[in-house]
XYZ file of C-alpha atoms in Angstrom:
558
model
C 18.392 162.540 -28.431
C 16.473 160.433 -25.939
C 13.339 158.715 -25.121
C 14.290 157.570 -21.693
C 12.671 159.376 -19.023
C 9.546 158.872 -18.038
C 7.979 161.774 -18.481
C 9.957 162.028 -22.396
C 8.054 161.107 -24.898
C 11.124 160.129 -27.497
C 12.446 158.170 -26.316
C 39.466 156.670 -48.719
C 37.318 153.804 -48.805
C 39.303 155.358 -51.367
C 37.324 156.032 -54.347
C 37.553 152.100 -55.735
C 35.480 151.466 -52.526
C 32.951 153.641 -54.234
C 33.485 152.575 -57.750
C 32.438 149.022 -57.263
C 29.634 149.453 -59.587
C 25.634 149.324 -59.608
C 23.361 147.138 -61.747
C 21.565 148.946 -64.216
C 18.477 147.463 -64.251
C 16.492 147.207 -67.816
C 12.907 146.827 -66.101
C 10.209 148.219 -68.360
C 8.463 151.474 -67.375
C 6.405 152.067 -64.729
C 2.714 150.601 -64.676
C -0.108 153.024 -63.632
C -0.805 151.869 -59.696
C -3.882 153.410 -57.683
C -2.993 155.721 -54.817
C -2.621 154.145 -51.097
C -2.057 150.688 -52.124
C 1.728 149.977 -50.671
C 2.792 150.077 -47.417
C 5.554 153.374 -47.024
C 8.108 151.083 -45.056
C 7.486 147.732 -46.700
C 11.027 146.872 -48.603
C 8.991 143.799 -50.083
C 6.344 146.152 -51.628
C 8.304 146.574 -54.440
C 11.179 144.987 -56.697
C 14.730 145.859 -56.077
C 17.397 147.434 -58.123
C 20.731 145.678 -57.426
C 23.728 146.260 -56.668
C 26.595 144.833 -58.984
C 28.205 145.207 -61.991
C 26.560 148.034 -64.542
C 25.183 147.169 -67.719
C 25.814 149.135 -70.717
C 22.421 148.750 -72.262
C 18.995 147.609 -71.047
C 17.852 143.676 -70.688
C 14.812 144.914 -72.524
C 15.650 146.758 -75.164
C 18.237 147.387 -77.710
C 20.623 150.581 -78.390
C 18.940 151.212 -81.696
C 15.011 151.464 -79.652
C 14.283 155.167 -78.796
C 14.467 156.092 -75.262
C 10.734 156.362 -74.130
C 9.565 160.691 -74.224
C 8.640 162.484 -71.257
C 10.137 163.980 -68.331
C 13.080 160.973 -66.716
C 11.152 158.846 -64.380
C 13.712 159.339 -61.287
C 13.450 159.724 -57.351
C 13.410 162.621 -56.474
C 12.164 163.893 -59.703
C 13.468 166.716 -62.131
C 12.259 169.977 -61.359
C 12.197 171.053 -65.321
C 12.127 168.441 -68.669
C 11.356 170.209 -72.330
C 10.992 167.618 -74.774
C 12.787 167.830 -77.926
C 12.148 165.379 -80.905
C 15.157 162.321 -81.002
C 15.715 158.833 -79.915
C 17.559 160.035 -76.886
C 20.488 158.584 -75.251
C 21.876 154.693 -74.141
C 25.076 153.751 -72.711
C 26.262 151.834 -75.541
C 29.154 150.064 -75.064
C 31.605 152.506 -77.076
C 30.035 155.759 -75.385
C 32.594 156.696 -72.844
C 32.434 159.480 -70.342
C 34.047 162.452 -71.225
C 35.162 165.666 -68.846
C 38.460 167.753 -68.665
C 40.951 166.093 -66.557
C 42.630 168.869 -65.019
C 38.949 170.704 -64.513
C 36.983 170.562 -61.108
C 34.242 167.275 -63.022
C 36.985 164.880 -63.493
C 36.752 163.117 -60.410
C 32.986 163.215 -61.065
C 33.551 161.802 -64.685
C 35.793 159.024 -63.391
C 32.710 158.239 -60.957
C 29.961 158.091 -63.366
C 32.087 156.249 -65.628
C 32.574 153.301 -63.126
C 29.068 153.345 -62.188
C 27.989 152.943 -65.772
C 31.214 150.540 -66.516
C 31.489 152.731 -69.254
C 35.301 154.551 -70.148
C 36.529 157.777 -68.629
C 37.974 159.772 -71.726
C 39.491 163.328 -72.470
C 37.509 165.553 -75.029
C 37.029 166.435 -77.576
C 33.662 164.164 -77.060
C 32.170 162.083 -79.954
C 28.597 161.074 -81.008
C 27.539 158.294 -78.025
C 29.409 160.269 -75.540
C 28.017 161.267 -72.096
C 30.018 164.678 -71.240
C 30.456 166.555 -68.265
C 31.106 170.407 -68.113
C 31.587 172.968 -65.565
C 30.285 176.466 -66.452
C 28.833 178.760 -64.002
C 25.158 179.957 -63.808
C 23.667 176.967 -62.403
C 22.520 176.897 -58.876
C 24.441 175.189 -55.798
C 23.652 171.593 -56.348
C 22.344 171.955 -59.475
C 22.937 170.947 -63.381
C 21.601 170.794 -66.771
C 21.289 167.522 -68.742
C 20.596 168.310 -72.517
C 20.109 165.302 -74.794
C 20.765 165.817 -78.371
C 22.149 164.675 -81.622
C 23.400 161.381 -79.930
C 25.185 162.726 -77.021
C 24.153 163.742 -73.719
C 25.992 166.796 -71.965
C 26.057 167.327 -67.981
C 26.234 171.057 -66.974
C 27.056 171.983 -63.640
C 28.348 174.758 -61.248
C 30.195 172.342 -58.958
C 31.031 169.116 -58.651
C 27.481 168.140 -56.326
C 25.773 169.271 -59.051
C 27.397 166.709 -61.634
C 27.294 163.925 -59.160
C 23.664 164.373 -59.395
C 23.490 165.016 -62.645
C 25.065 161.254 -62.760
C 22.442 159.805 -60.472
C 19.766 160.944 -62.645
C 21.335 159.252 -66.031
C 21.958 155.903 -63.620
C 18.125 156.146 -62.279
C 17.126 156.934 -65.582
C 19.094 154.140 -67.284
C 17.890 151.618 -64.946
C 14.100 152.792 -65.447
C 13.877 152.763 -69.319
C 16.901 152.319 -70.103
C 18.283 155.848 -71.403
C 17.469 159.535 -71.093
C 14.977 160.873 -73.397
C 15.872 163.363 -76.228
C 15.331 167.077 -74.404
C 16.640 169.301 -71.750
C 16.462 168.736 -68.515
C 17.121 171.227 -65.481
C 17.117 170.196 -61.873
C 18.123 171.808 -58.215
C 17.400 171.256 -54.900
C 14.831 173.109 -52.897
C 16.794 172.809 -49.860
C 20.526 172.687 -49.148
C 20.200 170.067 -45.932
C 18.606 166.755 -47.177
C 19.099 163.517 -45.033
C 19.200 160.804 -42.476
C 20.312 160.965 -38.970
C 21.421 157.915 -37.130
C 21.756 156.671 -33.595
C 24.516 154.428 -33.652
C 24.795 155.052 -29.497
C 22.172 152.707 -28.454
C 22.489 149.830 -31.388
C 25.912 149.600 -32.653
C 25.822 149.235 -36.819
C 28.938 148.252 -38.379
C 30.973 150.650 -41.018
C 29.561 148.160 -43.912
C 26.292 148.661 -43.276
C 26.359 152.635 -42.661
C 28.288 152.811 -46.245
C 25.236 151.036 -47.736
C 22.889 153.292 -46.303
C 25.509 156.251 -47.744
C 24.815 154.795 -51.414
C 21.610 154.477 -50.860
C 21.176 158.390 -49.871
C 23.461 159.292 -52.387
C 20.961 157.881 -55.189
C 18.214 159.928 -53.645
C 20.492 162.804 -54.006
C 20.830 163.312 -50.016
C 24.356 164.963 -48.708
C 24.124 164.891 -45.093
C 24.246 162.072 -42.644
C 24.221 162.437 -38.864
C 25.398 160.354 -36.250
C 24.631 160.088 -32.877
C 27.323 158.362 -31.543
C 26.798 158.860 -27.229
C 24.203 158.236 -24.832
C 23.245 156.653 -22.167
C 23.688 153.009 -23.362
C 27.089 153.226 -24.839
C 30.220 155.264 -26.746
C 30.635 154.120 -30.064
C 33.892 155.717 -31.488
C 37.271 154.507 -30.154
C 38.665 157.247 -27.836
C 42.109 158.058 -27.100
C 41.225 161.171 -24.641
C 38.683 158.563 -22.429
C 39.100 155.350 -23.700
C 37.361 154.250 -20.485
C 34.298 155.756 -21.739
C 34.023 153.440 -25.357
C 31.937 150.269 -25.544
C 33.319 146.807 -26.368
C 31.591 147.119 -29.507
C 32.000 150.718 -31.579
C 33.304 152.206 -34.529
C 37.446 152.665 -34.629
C 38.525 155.550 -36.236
C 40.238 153.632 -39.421
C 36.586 152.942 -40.176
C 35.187 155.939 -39.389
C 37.884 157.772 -41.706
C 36.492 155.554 -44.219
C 32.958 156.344 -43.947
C 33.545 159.987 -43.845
C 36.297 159.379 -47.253
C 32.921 157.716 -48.761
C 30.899 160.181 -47.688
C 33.154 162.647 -49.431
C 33.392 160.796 -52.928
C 29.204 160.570 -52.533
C 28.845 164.378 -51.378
C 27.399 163.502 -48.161
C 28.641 165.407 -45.197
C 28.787 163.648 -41.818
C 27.290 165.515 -38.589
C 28.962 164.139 -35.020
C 26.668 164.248 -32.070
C 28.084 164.255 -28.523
C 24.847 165.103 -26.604
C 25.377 167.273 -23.523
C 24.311 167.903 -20.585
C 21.974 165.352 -20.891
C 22.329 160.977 -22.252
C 25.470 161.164 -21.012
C 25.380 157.831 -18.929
C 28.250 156.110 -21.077
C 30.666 158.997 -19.391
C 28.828 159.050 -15.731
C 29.164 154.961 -16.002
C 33.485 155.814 -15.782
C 32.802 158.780 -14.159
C 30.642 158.407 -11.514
C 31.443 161.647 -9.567
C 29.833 163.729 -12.262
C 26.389 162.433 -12.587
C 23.480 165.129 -11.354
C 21.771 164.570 -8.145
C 18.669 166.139 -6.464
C 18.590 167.494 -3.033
C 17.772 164.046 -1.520
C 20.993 162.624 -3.153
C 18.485 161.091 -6.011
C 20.855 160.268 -9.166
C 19.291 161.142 -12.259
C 20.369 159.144 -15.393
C 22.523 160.430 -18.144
C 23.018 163.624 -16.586
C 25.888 165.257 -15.700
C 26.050 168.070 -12.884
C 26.597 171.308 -15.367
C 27.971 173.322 -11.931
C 31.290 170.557 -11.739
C 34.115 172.023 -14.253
C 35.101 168.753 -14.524
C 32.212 167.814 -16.471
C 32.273 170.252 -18.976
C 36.057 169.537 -19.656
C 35.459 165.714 -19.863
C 32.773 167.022 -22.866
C 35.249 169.531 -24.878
C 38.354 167.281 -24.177
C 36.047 164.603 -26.676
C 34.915 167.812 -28.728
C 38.475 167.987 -29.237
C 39.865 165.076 -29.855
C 37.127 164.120 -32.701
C 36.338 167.206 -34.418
C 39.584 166.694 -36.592
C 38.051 163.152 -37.620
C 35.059 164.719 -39.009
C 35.761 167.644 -41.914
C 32.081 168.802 -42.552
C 31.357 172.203 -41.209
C 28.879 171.324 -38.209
C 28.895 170.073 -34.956
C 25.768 168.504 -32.678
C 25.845 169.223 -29.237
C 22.599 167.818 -28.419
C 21.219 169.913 -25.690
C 17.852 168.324 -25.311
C 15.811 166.515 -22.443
C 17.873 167.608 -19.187
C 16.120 166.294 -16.567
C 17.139 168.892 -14.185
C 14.684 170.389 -16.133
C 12.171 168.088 -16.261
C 10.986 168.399 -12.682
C 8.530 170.849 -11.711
C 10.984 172.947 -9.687
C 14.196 172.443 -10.582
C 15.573 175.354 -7.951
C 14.094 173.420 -5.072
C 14.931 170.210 -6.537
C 18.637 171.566 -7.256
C 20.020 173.685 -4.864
C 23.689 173.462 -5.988
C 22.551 174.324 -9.729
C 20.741 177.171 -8.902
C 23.222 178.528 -6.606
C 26.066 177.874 -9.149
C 23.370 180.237 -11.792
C 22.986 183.121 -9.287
C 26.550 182.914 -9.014
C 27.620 182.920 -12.572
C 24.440 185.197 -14.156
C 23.157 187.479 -11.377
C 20.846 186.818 -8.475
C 17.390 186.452 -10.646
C 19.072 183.701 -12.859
C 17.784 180.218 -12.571
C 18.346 176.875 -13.441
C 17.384 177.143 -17.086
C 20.315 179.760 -17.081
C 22.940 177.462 -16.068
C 22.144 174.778 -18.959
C 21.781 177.642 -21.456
C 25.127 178.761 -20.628
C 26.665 175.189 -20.586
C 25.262 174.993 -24.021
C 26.621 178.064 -25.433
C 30.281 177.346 -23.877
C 30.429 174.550 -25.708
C 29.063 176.262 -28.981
C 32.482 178.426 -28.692
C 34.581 174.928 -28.192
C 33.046 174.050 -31.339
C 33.222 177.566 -33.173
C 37.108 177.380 -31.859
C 37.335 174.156 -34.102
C 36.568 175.781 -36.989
C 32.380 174.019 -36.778
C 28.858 175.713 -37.063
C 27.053 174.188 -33.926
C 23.330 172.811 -33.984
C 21.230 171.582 -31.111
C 17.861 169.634 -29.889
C 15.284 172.761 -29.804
C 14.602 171.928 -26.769
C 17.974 172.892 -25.509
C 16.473 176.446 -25.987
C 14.402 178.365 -23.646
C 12.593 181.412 -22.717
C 12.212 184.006 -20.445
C 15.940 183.379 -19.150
C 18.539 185.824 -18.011
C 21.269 183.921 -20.167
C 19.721 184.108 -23.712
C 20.814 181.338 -25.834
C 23.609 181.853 -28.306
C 22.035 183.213 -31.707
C 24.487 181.485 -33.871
C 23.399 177.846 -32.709
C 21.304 176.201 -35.730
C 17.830 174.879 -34.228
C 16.996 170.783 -34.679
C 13.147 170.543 -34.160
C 11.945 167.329 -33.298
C 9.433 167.670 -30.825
C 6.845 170.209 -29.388
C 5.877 167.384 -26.756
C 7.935 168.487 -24.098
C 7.892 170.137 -21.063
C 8.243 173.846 -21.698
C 8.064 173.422 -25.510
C 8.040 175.833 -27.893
C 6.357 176.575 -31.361
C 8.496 176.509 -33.911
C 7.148 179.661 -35.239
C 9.255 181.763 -32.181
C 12.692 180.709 -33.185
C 11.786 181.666 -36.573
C 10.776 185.001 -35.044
C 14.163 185.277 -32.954
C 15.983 184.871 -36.529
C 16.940 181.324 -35.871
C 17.520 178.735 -38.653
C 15.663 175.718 -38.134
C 15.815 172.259 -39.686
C 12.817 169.890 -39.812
C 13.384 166.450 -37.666
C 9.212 166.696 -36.888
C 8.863 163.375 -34.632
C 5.516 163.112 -35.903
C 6.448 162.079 -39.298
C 10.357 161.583 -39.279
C 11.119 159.573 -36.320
C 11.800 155.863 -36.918
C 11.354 154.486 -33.153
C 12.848 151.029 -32.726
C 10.211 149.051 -30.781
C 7.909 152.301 -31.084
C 7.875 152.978 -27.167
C 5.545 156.065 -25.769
C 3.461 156.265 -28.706
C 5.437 156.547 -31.767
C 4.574 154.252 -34.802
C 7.294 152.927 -37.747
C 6.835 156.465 -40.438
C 5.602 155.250 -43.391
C 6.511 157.057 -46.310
C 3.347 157.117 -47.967
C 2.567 159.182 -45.144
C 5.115 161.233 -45.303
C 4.969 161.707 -49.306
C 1.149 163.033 -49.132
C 1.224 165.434 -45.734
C 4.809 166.083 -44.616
C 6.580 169.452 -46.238
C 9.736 171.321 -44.867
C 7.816 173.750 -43.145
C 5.536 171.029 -40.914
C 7.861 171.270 -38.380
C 5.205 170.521 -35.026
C 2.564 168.056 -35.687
C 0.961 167.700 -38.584
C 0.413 171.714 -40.055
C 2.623 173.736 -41.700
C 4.345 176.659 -39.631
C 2.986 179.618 -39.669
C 4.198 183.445 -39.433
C 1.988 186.342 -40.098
C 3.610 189.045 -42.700
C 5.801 191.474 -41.160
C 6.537 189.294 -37.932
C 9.782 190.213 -37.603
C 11.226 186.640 -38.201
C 14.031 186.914 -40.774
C 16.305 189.708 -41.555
C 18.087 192.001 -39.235
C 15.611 195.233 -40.182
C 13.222 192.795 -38.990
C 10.977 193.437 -42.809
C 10.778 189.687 -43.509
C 7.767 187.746 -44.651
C 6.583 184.847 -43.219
C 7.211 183.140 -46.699
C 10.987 184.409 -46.549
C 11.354 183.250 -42.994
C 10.777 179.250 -43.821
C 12.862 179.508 -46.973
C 15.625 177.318 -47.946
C 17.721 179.958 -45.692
C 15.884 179.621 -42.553
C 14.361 176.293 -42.910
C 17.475 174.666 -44.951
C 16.211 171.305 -44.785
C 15.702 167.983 -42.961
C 16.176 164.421 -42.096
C 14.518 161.426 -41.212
C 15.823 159.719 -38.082
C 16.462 156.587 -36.455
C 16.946 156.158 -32.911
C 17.180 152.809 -31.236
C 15.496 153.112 -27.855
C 14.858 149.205 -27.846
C 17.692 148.159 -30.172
C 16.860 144.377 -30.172
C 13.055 145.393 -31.817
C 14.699 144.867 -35.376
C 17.848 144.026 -36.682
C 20.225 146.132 -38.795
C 18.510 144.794 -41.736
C 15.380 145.776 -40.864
C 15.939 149.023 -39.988
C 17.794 149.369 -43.562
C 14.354 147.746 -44.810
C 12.074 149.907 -42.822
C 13.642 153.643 -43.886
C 14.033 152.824 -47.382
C 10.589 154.639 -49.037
C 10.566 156.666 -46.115
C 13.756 158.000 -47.031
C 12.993 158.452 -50.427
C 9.859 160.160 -49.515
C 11.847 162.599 -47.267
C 13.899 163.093 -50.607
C 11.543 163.494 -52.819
C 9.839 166.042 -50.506
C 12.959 168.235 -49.959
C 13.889 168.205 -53.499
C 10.836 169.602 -55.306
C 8.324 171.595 -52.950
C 5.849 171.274 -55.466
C 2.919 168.621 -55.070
C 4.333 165.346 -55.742
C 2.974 164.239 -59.891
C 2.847 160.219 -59.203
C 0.340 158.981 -56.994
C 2.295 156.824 -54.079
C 1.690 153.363 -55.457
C 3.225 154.546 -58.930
C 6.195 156.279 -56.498
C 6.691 153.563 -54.401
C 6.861 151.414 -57.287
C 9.441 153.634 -59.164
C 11.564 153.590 -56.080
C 11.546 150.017 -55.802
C 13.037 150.002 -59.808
C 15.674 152.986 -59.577
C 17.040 153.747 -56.539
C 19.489 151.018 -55.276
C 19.658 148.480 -52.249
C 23.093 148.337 -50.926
């Protein structure tokens, strides 16, 4: 993803690594704040919870106080709290965590019970006892956290669902100190909830990506993607073109152990190697493939889509990294071709629109060439066993190659040339996640108009289904968008299945505007905000100063 033409506008650790254990911080509860009064990406607008050893009970009270009633104050927050009469439930120092070893929550068990520095026991549990059970009924992600009669119970379909079960009792622990007596039910809205991450452009080291994976992970966010190519550098080690990696990147020892953390946090890590297009860390080794106009004009980061050897170069790295990367999806980018960004690209292209006529009949065009180079490589990545996504813009009209239908849409932008509502994928029975550059994109150095997100801004106006701008999507009844009879509403074609989610992103067009730490400072209540937003559809309940401040106490800074 790029913002650098001129007429763009955008510019295991094993599981000890994981277990090294948070601070549970005994701060009281929340104070009433008024609405507008911190700043959405200012990490000093609020106190920090730690990172550290965990502590069994809160600083400010004692094992014997009653856990304050009410619904768990926790980012995101629970979807569903009925308040039962009790004193509720501490991490004393004898409660231990309790699951069945040989069932599919012990690893989850062992987890909590690290994070809590509490110990990891066998059943039968006792009174004091945080247990974890698996029964079926709840939803994907989902769990039930019942407080009563001294214990507290964790019920969940799947392991993701106790993991956040666990994040709520940690939050929850660090707010007030316990979870109050009561049931408690919780799921996602949306099955894709995260941050994606240009690590092409600005190179971050493995420690600091793993801190940002902790830090998702207690917002209950599972996927992470990286952008690891472009125009300014290769960040993986390579053994297919190691001529193509920068001095500084990622090796694959580290990148195993990001992905191993990811794992153990239920985060799933999306590769991006963007094609045709902000490929100038290839074209700088391989100069032969870079895309030139009829006047012999080089344009950067592209790579000449009619030259075979380009598209091998691509799925020979498609290849060679897939294997590294276990999740079920592949990136392959797509967007801001600047054959296409000219105002005729068959004049301006000869070669291109010859190699189209010959490949898709004598009315096809240039468009038609890039749609097919994107749908070969869709199969390269189908053949590997990955569900492809790309840039919406990658996607056109009108063409006599019509993009492949299986290729999951990534909508940042309706700025560009040629761009399209969202609303008409949606009608072409597309799936389409929510990047909206409008509120989601974190712009380092905020070139061609974009400003830092804020995440007060995003908490108040952004939802899933603002995917353009700043209004919601919109499909009239009976469109057509959705099922294969074509019957859908327009209220079942942006649900969770056709608009599964979204992520706020960082891309580093001027990567010397902050440093690592600021950019780890400037997503943090954006982030959370994205989280919150994703989790519950309904109107947030706190007022953004009482959020913000919440955030600030529960959510950890790694």
């Amino acid at each position: 993803m790029g913002f650098t033409r001129t007429s763009a506008i955008r510019g295991t650790v094993a599981a000890a690594a994981l277990l090294t254990t948070l601070t549970l911080m005994g701060c009281p509860r929340e104070q009433t704040g008024h609405r507008g009064q911190a700043d959405g990406r200012s990490a000093s607008a609020v106190a920090p919870a730690t990172s550290g050893a965990a502590s069994s009970s809160s600083a400010s009270s004692s094992a014997a106080d009653p856990v304050p009633a009410g619904p768990p104050r926790v980012v995101p927050s629970v979807r569903s709290f009925t308040a039962h009469p009790g004193p509720g439930w501490r991490p004393a120092r004898t409660a231990r965590v309790v699951a069945d070893p040989a069932g599919p929550l012990a690893a989850e068990a062992r987890t909590l019970a690290a994070d809590l520095s509490l110990a990891a026991a066998v059943p039968p549990a006792r009174p004091g006892d945080l247990e974890l059970l698996h029964r079926q009924g709840q939803p994907a992600e989902g769990y039930e956290l019942a407080v009563r009669g001294g214990r507290a119970v964790i019920t969940a379909s799947d392991p993701a669902g106790a993991f956040y079960g666990g994040r709520t009792v940690i939050q929850a622990v660090r707010g007030a100190g316990g979870v109050p007596e009561g049931v408690l039910r919780d799921a996602p809205d949306r099955p894709q909830r995260g941050l994606n991450l240009d690590i092409a452009r600005k190179h971050f080291s493995a420690e600091w990506i793993e801190g940002r994976l902790r830090e998702m992970a207690d917002l209950k966010l599972n996927q992470l993607a990286l952008h690891f190519s472009d125009d300014q550098g290769f960040r993986i080690e390579s053994e297919s073109h190691p001529e193509i990696v920068s001095p500084q990147h990622l090796t694959k020892a580290e990148v195993r152990r990001i992905v191993s953390l990811a794992g153990v946090l239920h985060i799933t890590v999306v590769p991006e190697i963007d094609s045709p297009g902000h490929l100038g860390a290839v074209i700088n080794a391989h100069p032969d493939l870079q895309l030139k106009d009829a006047q012999g004009v080089a344009f950067r980061g592209a790579v000449d889509i009619s030259r075979p050897a380009a598209a091998r170069i691509v799925d020979d790295l498609t290849r060679e990294f897939a294997p590294l990367f276990p999740g079920p999806w592949w990136h392959l980018g797509g967007d801001e071709y600047r054959a296409l960004t000219v105002s005729d690209p068959q004049a301006s292209f000869p070669g291109l629109a010859a190699a189209a006529r010959a490949r898709y009949g004598p009315q096809a065009r240039v468009q038609d060439l890039a749609t097919g180079w994107l749908s070969d490589r869709a199969a390269v990545a189908r053949s590997l066993g990955k569900r492809p996504k790309a840039w919406n813009d990658g996607f056109f009209r009108d063409g006599v190659a019509p993009p492949d239908k299986g290729i999951e849409v990534e909508y940042w932008t309706g700025k560009e040339l040629g761009a399209r509502d969202p609303a008409e994928y949606l009608e072409e029975g597309r799936t389409v996640v929510n990047l909206n550059d409008e509120y989601l994109y974190y712009v380092l150095g905020e070139p061609n108009d974009f400003r830092y997100p804020t995440g007060e801004r995003i908490y108040r106006e952004w939802g899933v289904t603002v995917l353009r701008g700043d209004r919601a999507v919109s499909l009239p009844p009976g469109s057509g968008a959705g099922s294969a009879s074509g019957s859908a509403s327009g209220a079942a074609a942006t649900g969770p299945d056709r608009v599964p989610g979204g992520r706020l992103a960082v891309w580093c067009d001027r990567p010397d505007a902050q440093t690592p730490e600021q950019v780890a400072a400037g997503i943090r209540l954006p982030l959370a905000a994205v989280a919150q937003r994703l989790w519950d559809p309904r109107p947030p309940e706190l007022g953004w100063a009482e959020f913000s401040a919440l955030a600030g106490r529960v959510v950890r800074r790694s």
